[in-house]
């Protein structure tokens, strides 16, 4: 008897098969949609093409390595990466995964929306080259905003489409004492003659092969805490072609992101260039420009992971027969696929709105309310999408059954790589606290809730949208109450932070989907269905502890 062998699932073009993305872009781009489609169609076909998927698998199986000494005992610290990883990155650079955001034509202040869609399509097939790209984009913007003429010149390399000229950048923030609490940075900047030299250990530095990095250090004599930190640009190689004084202690043995090297670095008097005045105490404020951009990249990586997981699960369900009918027709499984699609739509809604606001800020067309909204929305978007991605990747793996648990299906890599998303660039709790800080220092939380109400108002009166609109309004009231109830007691407020941040994420996603489906008219039916489902699940999420956290739990 012949052994039954299941046909492998076959992914459609990542662009062609993604209705949610197309609908969201129609909403944002209007007349620019057709021009964007040309770019995104090419990226989408590449992203899920068989040759690309083979390269992704090869990069995953060829992790980065470090050779510290040559045969003769000389310290060389050579980090090697897979050719496949490099090739996947090169394709992205040439196709504008940084450049699109900086080119004034043809999209103007909508460039970040098109760029976001490009990252979302390319990222899941980049074998984590998306990480250096995130930091490169973020470093470019930081240099343009806070640097001098030399910084601006360097930034041209970061935004280039020419792989022969383009550089990537790292972001060295984390030290042994301060991953989240960056104020504890202990790297010292010493002025020797007219050169700044850095001394210290950077504990978690991703994309070690990048040509440069931005990093924080404390100039000698500067005060403790974050107000004493300066921002510096450091190059891996010096202008004369010799290596800068940077030793690689070891590469990290990580759960995932294996093709992308992450190292511990020893700065032994590394030559560094201050970005702006290193003594102005604005190092953390300056690197925040960078953080907001890498956090948006992170959110797009999360949305992209959800999209890829959903695409694998859906393709498999179309070709698999169980218990007498297609898996895709089994009611229990249809629910699973639909829930994944809703998570993806929510992640896309938040990420694209964040990108939309970022583009307007970068082009000077954002209102003061939009600037405040962006400040609150960035942590909310990053933290929520990352959690959805972890859950969604696991769900997608389960949907492929035992094969999904095997390395050669690619699903374990999806799951492993998703797990970094809630960790780097600020954990869920750190970002929840960031939202609170933003709320206390500016009206960003108010701006977020106000925009929920604005978007819901657009959809009010549209047939079929009564329930999600009412749910958004009720949730806004509940979130205000949670904030106000805890506002007078900082510990209580901090204990409530995650519930407020997650509630705000789901509520805003629902509000945005309500608005978009209304604008899209009959074309917006799937978007409306996603909004309704979010509302059915409940927008505010679990209430915080009603009183002090019990010690005996
Ligand atoms: O580096 C890492 C790994 C890299 C890999 C990246 C790859 C991403 C790829 C994704 C795609 C695949 S991980 C690094 C992880 N660490 C963090 O994310 C840091 C987490 N901690 C925070 O975010 C904290 O909130 C800090 C460090 C920003 C806060 O520190 P402080 O010392 O408490 O500072 P303040 O007082 O809160 O903020 C100092 C100034 C203030 O400005 P002024 O003085 O004018 O009031 C703040 O308003 O900075 C301003 N500020 C901000 N401004 C702080 N955060 C922001 C912000 N997000 N936006 C604008």
Coordinates of C-alpha atoms and ligand atoms in Angstrom, one line a residue:
X1 CA 0.0 0.0 0.0
X2 CA 1.3 3.5 -0.9
X3 CA 2.3 5.6 2.0
X4 CA 0.2 8.8 2.1
X5 CA 2.4 11.9 1.9
X6 CA 1.0 15.3 2.6
X7 CA 1.7 18.0 -0.1
X8 CA 3.6 20.8 1.6
X9 CA 1.8 24.1 2.2
X10 CA 2.6 26.6 -0.5
X11 CA 2.6 30.3 0.5
X12 CA 1.0 32.8 -1.8
X13 CA 2.8 36.1 -2.5
X14 CA 3.1 37.9 0.8
X15 CA 1.5 41.0 -0.8
X16 CA -1.1 39.3 -3.0
X17 CA -2.3 37.1 -0.1
X18 CA -2.7 39.9 2.4
X19 CA -6.1 41.5 2.2
X20 CA -5.7 43.2 5.6
X21 CA -2.6 45.0 4.5
X22 CA -4.0 46.1 1.2
X23 CA -7.2 47.5 2.8
X24 CA -5.2 49.4 5.4
X25 CA -3.0 50.9 2.8
X26 CA -6.0 51.9 0.6
X27 CA -7.2 53.7 3.7
X28 CA -3.9 55.6 4.3
X29 CA -2.5 56.1 0.8
X30 CA -5.5 57.0 -1.3
X31 CA -4.2 58.0 -4.7
X32 CA -0.7 56.9 -3.8
X33 CA -1.8 53.3 -3.4
X34 CA -1.0 52.3 -7.0
X35 CA 2.6 53.6 -6.8
X36 CA 3.1 51.7 -3.6
X37 CA 1.6 48.5 -5.0
X38 CA 4.3 48.3 -7.6
X39 CA 7.0 48.3 -4.9
X40 CA 5.1 46.0 -2.5
X41 CA 4.1 43.5 -5.1
X42 CA 7.7 42.9 -6.0
X43 CA 8.7 42.6 -2.3
X44 CA 5.8 40.3 -1.6
X45 CA 6.6 37.9 -4.4
X46 CA 10.2 37.8 -3.4
X47 CA 9.4 37.3 0.3
X48 CA 7.5 34.1 0.0
X49 CA 9.2 32.7 -3.2
X50 CA 10.8 29.3 -2.8
X51 CA 14.3 30.5 -3.4
X52 CA 14.0 33.1 -0.6
X53 CA 12.5 30.6 1.8
X54 CA 15.4 28.3 1.1
X55 CA 17.8 31.1 1.9
X56 CA 16.0 31.9 5.1
X57 CA 16.3 28.3 6.2
X58 CA 20.0 28.3 5.3
X59 CA 20.7 31.4 7.2
X60 CA 18.9 29.9 10.2
X61 CA 21.1 26.8 10.0
X62 CA 24.3 28.8 9.7
X63 CA 24.5 30.8 12.9
X64 CA 27.0 33.6 13.4
X65 CA 30.4 32.6 14.7
X66 CA 33.3 34.3 16.4
X67 CA 37.0 33.5 15.8
X68 CA 38.9 35.3 18.6
X69 CA 42.5 34.3 17.6
X70 CA 44.2 33.4 14.4
X71 CA 46.4 30.3 14.0
X72 CA 49.4 32.3 15.4
X73 CA 47.6 33.5 18.5
X74 CA 46.9 37.0 17.4
X75 CA 43.7 38.5 18.7
X76 CA 41.5 39.0 15.6
X77 CA 37.8 38.9 16.9
X78 CA 36.4 38.0 13.5
X79 CA 32.6 37.6 13.4
X80 CA 31.3 35.6 10.5
X81 CA 27.7 35.4 9.3
X82 CA 26.0 33.3 6.7
X83 CA 26.1 34.4 3.1
X84 CA 22.4 33.8 3.0
X85 CA 21.9 36.3 5.8
X86 CA 24.0 38.9 3.9
X87 CA 22.1 38.3 0.7
X88 CA 18.7 38.6 2.3
X89 CA 19.8 41.9 3.8
X90 CA 21.3 43.2 0.6
X91 CA 17.9 42.6 -1.2
X92 CA 16.2 44.6 1.5
X93 CA 18.7 47.5 1.3
X94 CA 18.4 47.7 -2.5
X95 CA 14.6 47.7 -2.2
X96 CA 14.6 50.6 0.3
X97 CA 13.9 49.0 3.7
X98 CA 15.6 52.1 5.1
X99 CA 15.7 54.4 2.1
X100 CA 12.0 54.5 1.4
X101 CA 11.4 56.4 4.6
X102 CA 13.9 59.1 3.6
X103 CA 13.1 59.6 0.0
X104 CA 10.9 62.7 -0.4
X105 CA 9.2 61.5 -3.6
X106 CA 6.7 60.2 -4.5
X107 CA 5.0 59.6 -1.1
X108 CA 5.9 62.8 0.9
X109 CA 4.7 62.5 4.5
X110 CA 3.1 59.1 3.7
X111 CA 6.5 57.6 3.0
X112 CA 6.7 55.9 6.4
X113 CA 3.4 54.1 5.7
X114 CA 4.8 52.6 2.5
X115 CA 8.1 51.9 4.2
X116 CA 6.2 50.2 7.1
X117 CA 4.5 47.9 4.6
X118 CA 7.9 47.1 3.0
X119 CA 9.4 46.2 6.4
X120 CA 6.3 44.1 7.2
X121 CA 6.7 42.1 4.0
X122 CA 10.5 41.8 3.9
X123 CA 11.2 41.3 7.6
X124 CA 9.9 37.7 8.0
X125 CA 12.2 36.7 5.2
X126 CA 15.2 38.6 6.3
X127 CA 16.6 36.0 8.8
X128 CA 16.8 38.8 11.3
X129 CA 18.7 41.2 9.1
X130 CA 15.7 43.3 10.1
X131 CA 17.5 43.9 13.4
X132 CA 20.5 45.8 11.9
X133 CA 18.1 47.6 9.6
X134 CA 16.0 48.8 12.5
X135 CA 19.1 50.2 14.3
X136 CA 20.4 51.7 11.0
X137 CA 17.2 53.5 10.3
X138 CA 17.1 54.7 13.9
X139 CA 20.7 55.8 13.9
X140 CA 20.2 57.8 10.7
X141 CA 17.3 59.7 12.1
X142 CA 19.2 60.3 15.3
X143 CA 22.2 61.7 13.5
X144 CA 20.0 63.9 11.3
X145 CA 18.2 65.3 14.3
X146 CA 21.1 65.7 16.8
X147 CA 24.3 65.6 14.9
X148 CA 26.6 67.9 13.0
X149 CA 27.7 68.0 9.3
X150 CA 29.9 64.9 9.6
X151 CA 27.1 63.0 11.3
X152 CA 24.8 64.0 8.4
X153 CA 27.4 62.8 5.9
X154 CA 27.7 59.4 7.7
X155 CA 23.9 59.2 7.8
X156 CA 23.8 59.3 4.0
X157 CA 25.5 55.8 4.1
X158 CA 22.8 54.5 6.5
X159 CA 20.0 55.5 4.2
X160 CA 21.6 54.4 0.9
X161 CA 20.2 51.8 -1.4
X162 CA 23.6 51.0 -2.8
X163 CA 25.0 47.9 -0.9
X164 CA 28.5 49.0 -1.9
X165 CA 28.2 52.3 -0.1
X166 CA 25.6 51.5 2.6
X167 CA 26.5 51.0 6.2
X168 CA 24.5 49.5 9.0
X169 CA 24.6 50.7 12.6
X170 CA 24.3 49.0 16.0
X171 CA 22.8 50.4 19.2
X172 CA 24.9 49.6 22.2
X173 CA 22.8 50.5 25.2
X174 CA 22.7 47.5 27.4
X175 CA 25.3 47.0 30.2
X176 CA 25.5 44.5 33.0
X177 CA 23.7 46.8 35.4
X178 CA 21.4 48.5 33.0
X179 CA 19.3 46.9 30.3
X180 CA 16.2 48.8 31.2
X181 CA 17.7 51.2 33.8
X182 CA 20.0 52.9 31.3
X183 CA 20.9 55.5 33.9
X184 CA 23.3 53.0 35.5
X185 CA 25.5 53.0 32.4
X186 CA 29.1 52.7 33.6
X187 CA 31.0 53.2 30.3
X188 CA 33.3 56.2 30.7
X189 CA 34.1 58.7 28.0
X190 CA 37.6 60.2 28.5
X191 CA 38.8 63.3 26.6
X192 CA 42.4 62.5 25.5
X193 CA 43.9 65.4 23.7
X194 CA 41.0 66.4 21.4
X195 CA 39.7 62.8 21.0
X196 CA 37.0 61.1 23.0
X197 CA 37.9 57.5 24.1
X198 CA 35.4 55.1 25.6
X199 CA 36.2 52.5 28.3
X200 CA 33.6 50.0 29.5
X201 CA 31.7 46.8 28.7
X202 CA 28.6 46.6 26.5
X203 CA 26.7 43.5 27.5
X204 CA 24.3 42.9 24.7
X205 CA 25.2 44.4 21.3
X206 CA 23.3 43.1 18.3
X207 CA 24.5 43.2 14.7
X208 CA 28.1 43.1 15.7
X209 CA 29.2 43.2 12.1
X210 CA 27.8 46.7 11.6
X211 CA 30.2 49.4 10.5
X212 CA 29.2 51.7 13.4
X213 CA 27.0 52.1 16.4
X214 CA 25.5 54.7 18.6
X215 CA 26.1 54.3 22.3
X216 CA 25.9 56.0 25.7
X217 CA 28.8 56.8 27.9
X218 CA 29.5 59.1 30.9
X219 CA 32.1 61.7 30.3
X220 CA 34.5 61.8 33.2
X221 CA 33.3 64.2 35.9
X222 CA 29.7 64.1 34.6
X223 CA 27.0 63.5 37.3
X224 CA 25.5 60.1 38.1
X225 CA 22.2 59.1 36.6
X226 CA 20.8 59.5 33.1
X227 CA 21.5 63.3 33.1
X228 CA 25.2 62.6 33.1
X229 CA 25.2 60.5 29.9
X230 CA 26.4 61.6 26.5
X231 CA 25.6 60.0 23.1
X232 CA 28.5 58.8 20.9
X233 CA 29.1 57.5 17.4
X234 CA 31.7 54.7 17.3
X235 CA 33.1 53.1 14.2
X236 CA 34.3 49.5 14.1
X237 CA 37.2 50.4 11.9
X238 CA 39.3 53.6 12.0
X239 CA 39.8 55.9 9.0
X240 CA 43.3 54.4 8.5
X241 CA 41.8 50.9 8.1
X242 CA 42.9 49.5 11.4
X243 CA 40.3 48.2 13.9
X244 CA 39.0 50.5 16.7
X245 CA 39.9 49.4 20.2
X246 CA 36.9 47.1 20.6
X247 CA 37.3 43.5 21.8
X248 CA 34.6 40.9 21.3
X249 CA 34.4 39.0 24.6
X250 CA 32.0 36.4 23.2
X251 CA 28.9 35.9 21.1
X252 CA 25.7 35.3 23.0
X253 CA 24.2 31.9 22.8
X254 CA 20.6 33.0 22.2
X255 CA 17.3 31.2 22.1
X256 CA 16.7 32.6 18.6
X257 CA 17.9 35.3 16.2
X258 CA 20.8 33.0 15.6
X259 CA 21.9 34.1 12.1
X260 CA 22.3 37.7 13.5
X261 CA 25.4 38.1 15.8
X262 CA 25.0 39.5 19.3
X263 CA 28.1 40.1 21.3
X264 CA 29.6 41.3 24.6
X265 CA 32.1 44.1 23.7
X266 CA 35.0 45.5 25.7
X267 CA 35.7 49.1 24.8
X268 CA 39.3 49.6 25.6
X269 CA 39.7 53.3 24.6
X270 CA 37.6 53.1 21.5
X271 CA 37.7 56.3 19.5
X272 CA 34.2 57.9 19.6
X273 CA 32.6 61.0 18.2
X274 CA 30.1 62.8 20.4
X275 CA 26.7 63.4 18.8
X276 CA 26.0 67.0 19.8
X277 CA 27.5 68.2 23.1
X278 CA 28.5 65.2 25.2
X279 CA 28.2 67.3 28.4
X280 CA 24.7 68.6 27.9
X281 CA 23.2 65.7 29.8
X282 CA 20.9 64.9 26.9
X283 CA 22.3 61.5 25.9
X284 CA 19.2 59.5 26.9
X285 CA 16.9 62.1 25.4
X286 CA 18.8 61.9 22.1
X287 CA 18.9 58.1 22.0
X288 CA 15.2 58.1 22.6
X289 CA 14.8 59.2 18.9
X290 CA 16.5 56.0 18.1
X291 CA 14.4 53.9 20.6
X292 CA 11.1 55.1 19.1
X293 CA 12.1 54.0 15.6
X294 CA 13.5 50.6 16.7
X295 CA 10.3 50.1 18.7
X296 CA 8.2 50.7 15.6
X297 CA 10.5 48.3 13.7
X298 CA 9.9 45.8 16.5
X299 CA 6.1 46.2 16.1
X300 CA 6.3 45.7 12.4
X301 CA 8.4 42.5 13.0
X302 CA 5.6 41.3 15.3
X303 CA 2.9 42.1 12.8
X304 CA 5.0 40.4 10.1
X305 CA 5.5 37.3 12.3
X306 CA 1.8 37.1 12.8
X307 CA 1.2 37.4 9.0
X308 CA 3.8 34.7 8.2
X309 CA 2.4 32.4 10.9
X310 CA -1.2 33.0 9.6
X311 CA 0.0 32.4 6.0
X312 CA 1.6 29.0 6.9
X313 CA -1.4 27.9 8.9
X314 CA -3.9 29.0 6.3
X315 CA -2.0 27.4 3.4
X316 CA -1.7 24.1 5.3
X317 CA -5.4 24.2 6.2
X318 CA -6.3 24.5 2.5
X319 CA -4.3 21.4 1.5
X320 CA -4.9 19.2 4.5
X321 CA -7.8 16.8 4.9
X322 CA -8.9 15.5 8.3
X323 CA -12.0 13.7 9.5
X324 CA -13.5 13.8 6.1
X325 CA -13.1 17.4 5.1
X326 CA -10.5 20.1 4.5
X327 CA -8.9 21.4 7.7
X328 CA -9.9 24.9 6.5
X329 CA -13.5 23.8 6.6
X330 CA -13.4 22.4 10.2
X331 CA -15.3 24.8 12.4
X332 CA -12.9 24.6 15.3
X333 CA -9.9 25.3 13.1
X334 CA -11.7 28.1 11.2
X335 CA -12.0 29.9 14.6
X336 CA -8.3 29.4 15.2
X337 CA -7.4 30.9 11.8
X338 CA -9.8 33.7 12.2
X339 CA -8.5 34.6 15.7
X340 CA -5.0 34.7 14.2
X341 CA -6.2 37.0 11.4
X342 CA -7.8 39.3 14.0
X343 CA -4.5 39.6 15.9
X344 CA -2.7 40.3 12.7
X345 CA -5.2 43.0 11.7
X346 CA -4.9 44.6 15.2
X347 CA -1.1 44.6 15.1
X348 CA -1.1 46.1 11.6
X349 CA -3.6 48.7 12.6
X350 CA -1.4 50.0 15.5
X351 CA 1.9 49.7 13.6
X352 CA 0.6 51.5 10.5
X353 CA -0.9 54.3 12.5
X354 CA 2.4 54.7 14.4
X355 CA 4.2 54.8 11.1
X356 CA 1.7 57.3 9.7
X357 CA 2.3 59.6 12.7
X358 CA 6.1 59.2 12.5
X359 CA 6.1 60.2 8.8
X360 CA 4.0 63.3 9.6
X361 CA 6.4 64.2 12.4
X362 CA 9.4 63.7 10.2
X363 CA 8.0 65.9 7.5
X364 CA 6.8 68.6 9.9
X365 CA 3.1 68.1 9.1
X366 CA 2.1 66.6 12.5
X367 CA -0.1 68.6 14.9
X368 CA 0.8 69.0 18.5
X369 CA -1.9 66.4 19.4
X370 CA -0.4 64.0 16.9
X371 CA 3.1 64.4 18.5
X372 CA 1.6 63.7 21.9
X373 CA -0.3 60.7 20.5
X374 CA 2.8 59.3 18.9
X375 CA 4.7 59.4 22.3
X376 CA 2.1 57.3 24.0
X377 CA 1.3 55.1 21.1
X378 CA 4.8 53.9 20.4
X379 CA 5.3 51.9 23.7
X380 CA 1.7 50.7 23.6
X381 CA 2.2 49.4 20.0
X382 CA 5.5 47.8 20.7
X383 CA 4.5 46.0 23.9
X384 CA 1.1 44.7 22.7
X385 CA 2.1 43.5 19.2
X386 CA 5.1 41.7 20.6
X387 CA 2.9 39.7 23.0
X388 CA 0.4 38.9 20.2
X389 CA 3.3 37.7 18.0
X390 CA 4.6 35.3 20.6
X391 CA 1.1 33.8 21.1
X392 CA 0.4 33.8 17.4
X393 CA 3.6 32.1 16.4
X394 CA 2.9 29.3 18.9
X395 CA -0.6 29.0 17.6
X396 CA 0.6 28.8 14.0
X397 CA 3.1 26.2 14.9
X398 CA 0.4 24.1 16.6
X399 CA -1.8 24.5 13.5
X400 CA 0.8 22.6 11.5
X401 CA 0.8 19.7 14.0
X402 CA 3.9 17.5 14.5
X403 CA 5.6 18.8 11.3
X404 CA 5.3 22.3 12.7
X405 CA 7.3 21.2 15.7
X406 CA 10.2 20.0 13.4
X407 CA 13.0 22.3 12.5
X408 CA 12.7 21.8 8.7
X409 CA 9.2 23.2 8.7
X410 CA 10.6 26.6 9.7
X411 CA 8.0 27.0 12.4
X412 CA 10.4 26.6 15.4
X413 CA 12.5 29.4 14.0
X414 CA 9.3 31.6 13.8
X415 CA 8.5 30.8 17.4
X416 CA 12.1 31.3 18.7
X417 CA 12.5 34.6 16.9
X418 CA 9.2 35.9 18.0
X419 CA 10.2 35.4 21.6
X420 CA 12.8 38.2 21.4
X421 CA 10.2 40.8 20.4
X422 CA 8.8 41.5 23.9
X423 CA 12.3 41.5 25.4
X424 CA 14.6 43.8 23.4
X425 CA 13.8 47.5 23.0
X426 CA 11.9 47.6 26.3
X427 CA 10.0 44.7 28.0
X428 CA 6.2 44.8 28.5
X429 CA 6.5 46.2 32.0
X430 CA 9.2 48.8 31.1
X431 CA 7.1 50.1 28.2
X432 CA 4.0 50.1 30.3
X433 CA 5.9 52.3 32.8
X434 CA 7.1 54.4 29.9
X435 CA 3.5 55.0 28.9
X436 CA 2.8 56.2 32.5
X437 CA 5.8 58.5 32.4
X438 CA 4.8 59.9 29.1
X439 CA 1.3 60.4 30.5
X440 CA 2.6 62.3 33.5
X441 CA 5.0 64.5 31.5
X442 CA 2.7 65.3 28.5
X443 CA -0.8 64.7 27.6
X444 CA 0.0 61.6 25.5
X445 CA -2.3 59.2 27.3
X446 CA -5.2 61.7 27.0
X447 CA -4.3 62.1 23.3
X448 CA -4.5 58.4 22.8
X449 CA -7.9 58.1 24.4
X450 CA -9.1 61.2 22.6
X451 CA -8.1 59.6 19.3
X452 CA -9.9 56.4 20.2
X453 CA -13.0 58.5 20.6
X454 CA -12.4 60.4 17.4
X455 CA -12.0 57.2 15.4
X456 CA -15.1 55.6 17.0
X457 CA -17.1 58.7 16.2
X458 CA -16.2 58.3 12.5
X459 CA -17.8 54.8 12.6
X460 CA -20.8 55.7 14.7
X461 CA -23.9 55.4 12.6
X462 CA -22.4 52.9 10.2
X463 CA -24.5 49.8 10.0
X464 CA -23.0 46.9 11.8
X465 CA -20.5 49.0 13.7
X466 CA -22.7 49.8 16.7
X467 CA -21.3 47.1 19.0
X468 CA -17.5 47.9 18.5
X469 CA -18.1 51.6 18.6
X470 CA -20.0 51.2 22.0
X471 CA -17.2 48.9 23.2
X472 CA -14.5 51.4 22.4
X473 CA -16.4 54.2 24.2
X474 CA -17.0 52.0 27.3
X475 CA -13.3 50.9 27.3
X476 CA -12.1 54.5 27.1
X477 CA -14.1 55.3 30.2
X478 CA -12.8 52.2 32.0
X479 CA -9.2 53.1 31.1
X480 CA -9.6 56.6 32.3
X481 CA -11.1 55.3 35.6
X482 CA -8.2 52.8 36.0
X483 CA -5.7 55.6 35.6
X484 CA -7.5 58.0 37.9
X485 CA -8.2 55.5 40.6
X486 CA -4.5 54.7 40.9
X487 CA -3.1 58.2 40.0
X488 CA -2.5 59.3 43.6
X489 CA -0.4 56.4 44.6
X490 CA 2.7 55.8 42.4
X491 CA 3.1 52.1 43.4
X492 CA -0.5 51.4 42.7
X493 CA -0.3 53.2 39.4
X494 CA 2.8 51.2 38.4
X495 CA 1.0 48.0 39.4
X496 CA -1.9 49.0 37.1
X497 CA 0.4 50.1 34.2
X498 CA 0.3 46.9 32.2
X499 CA -3.4 46.6 32.4
X500 CA -3.8 50.2 31.2
X501 CA -1.3 49.7 28.4
X502 CA -2.7 46.5 27.1
X503 CA -6.2 47.8 27.3
X504 CA -5.3 51.0 25.5
X505 CA -3.7 48.9 22.7
X506 CA -6.7 46.7 22.0
X507 CA -9.1 49.6 22.3
X508 CA -7.1 51.8 19.9
X509 CA -6.7 48.9 17.5
X510 CA -10.5 48.4 17.5
X511 CA -11.2 52.1 17.1
X512 CA -8.8 52.3 14.1
X513 CA -10.4 49.3 12.5
X514 CA -13.8 50.8 13.0
X515 CA -12.7 54.0 11.3
X516 CA -10.9 52.2 8.4
X517 CA -13.8 49.9 7.6
X518 CA -16.2 52.8 7.5
X519 CA -13.9 54.7 5.1
X520 CA -13.5 51.6 2.9
X521 CA -17.3 51.1 2.6
X522 CA -18.4 47.7 1.2
X523 CA -14.7 46.9 0.6
X524 CA -14.1 47.2 4.3
X525 CA -16.2 44.1 5.4
X526 CA -13.1 42.1 6.6
X527 CA -11.8 45.1 8.6
X528 CA -15.2 45.5 10.2
X529 CA -15.3 41.9 11.1
X530 CA -12.0 42.2 12.8
X531 CA -13.2 45.2 14.8
X532 CA -16.3 43.4 15.9
X533 CA -14.3 40.3 17.0
X534 CA -11.9 42.5 19.0
X535 CA -14.9 44.0 20.7
X536 CA -16.5 40.6 21.4
X537 CA -13.3 39.5 23.1
X538 CA -13.4 42.5 25.4
X539 CA -11.2 45.5 24.9
X540 CA -10.0 46.5 28.3
X541 CA -8.6 43.1 29.4
X542 CA -8.4 41.9 32.9
X543 CA -8.8 44.5 35.6
X544 CA -5.8 45.2 37.8
X545 CA -5.6 43.9 41.3
X546 CA -8.3 45.7 43.3
X547 CA -6.0 46.2 46.3
X548 CA -2.4 45.6 47.3
X549 CA -0.9 42.5 45.6
X550 CA -1.3 39.7 48.2
X551 CA 2.0 38.6 49.6
X552 CA 0.8 35.0 50.0
X553 CA 0.0 34.4 46.3
Ligands
LIG1 O1 19.7 47.8 22.5 C1 19.0 46.9 22.6 C2 19.0 45.8 21.5 C3 19.1 46.3 20.2 C4 18.5 45.5 19.2 C5 17.4 46.3 18.5 C6 16.7 45.5 17.4 C7 15.3 45.9 17.2 C8 14.9 45.2 16.0 C9 13.5 45.0 15.8 C10 13.2 44.4 14.5 C11 13.4 42.9 14.4 S1 17.9 46.6 23.7 C12 17.9 48.0 24.7 C13 16.8 47.8 25.5 N1 16.7 48.9 26.4 C14 15.7 49.8 26.4 O2 14.8 49.8 25.5 C15 15.7 50.9 27.4 C16 14.5 50.7 28.3 N2 14.4 51.8 29.2 C17 13.7 52.9 28.9 O3 13.1 53.0 27.8 C18 13.7 54.0 29.9 O4 12.4 54.5 29.9 C19 14.7 55.1 29.5 C20 16.1 54.6 29.5 C21 14.4 55.8 28.3 C22 14.5 56.1 30.7 O5 15.6 56.5 31.4 P1 15.6 57.6 32.5 O6 17.0 57.6 32.9 O7 14.6 57.3 33.6 O8 15.3 58.9 31.7 P2 14.0 59.8 31.6 O9 14.1 60.8 32.6 O10 12.7 59.0 31.6 O11 14.1 60.3 30.1 C23 15.2 61.2 29.8 C24 14.7 62.1 28.7 C25 13.4 62.9 29.0 O12 13.5 64.1 28.4 P3 13.4 65.5 29.2 O13 14.6 65.6 30.0 O14 13.3 66.5 28.1 O15 12.1 65.4 30.0 C26 12.4 62.0 28.4 O16 11.2 62.7 28.2 O17 14.4 61.3 27.5 C27 13.0 61.6 27.2 N3 12.5 60.3 26.7 C28 11.8 60.1 25.6 N4 11.5 61.0 24.6 C29 12.6 59.1 27.3 N5 12.0 58.1 26.6 C30 11.5 58.8 25.5 C31 10.8 58.4 24.3 N6 10.5 57.1 24.1 N7 10.5 59.3 23.4 C32 10.8 60.6 23.5

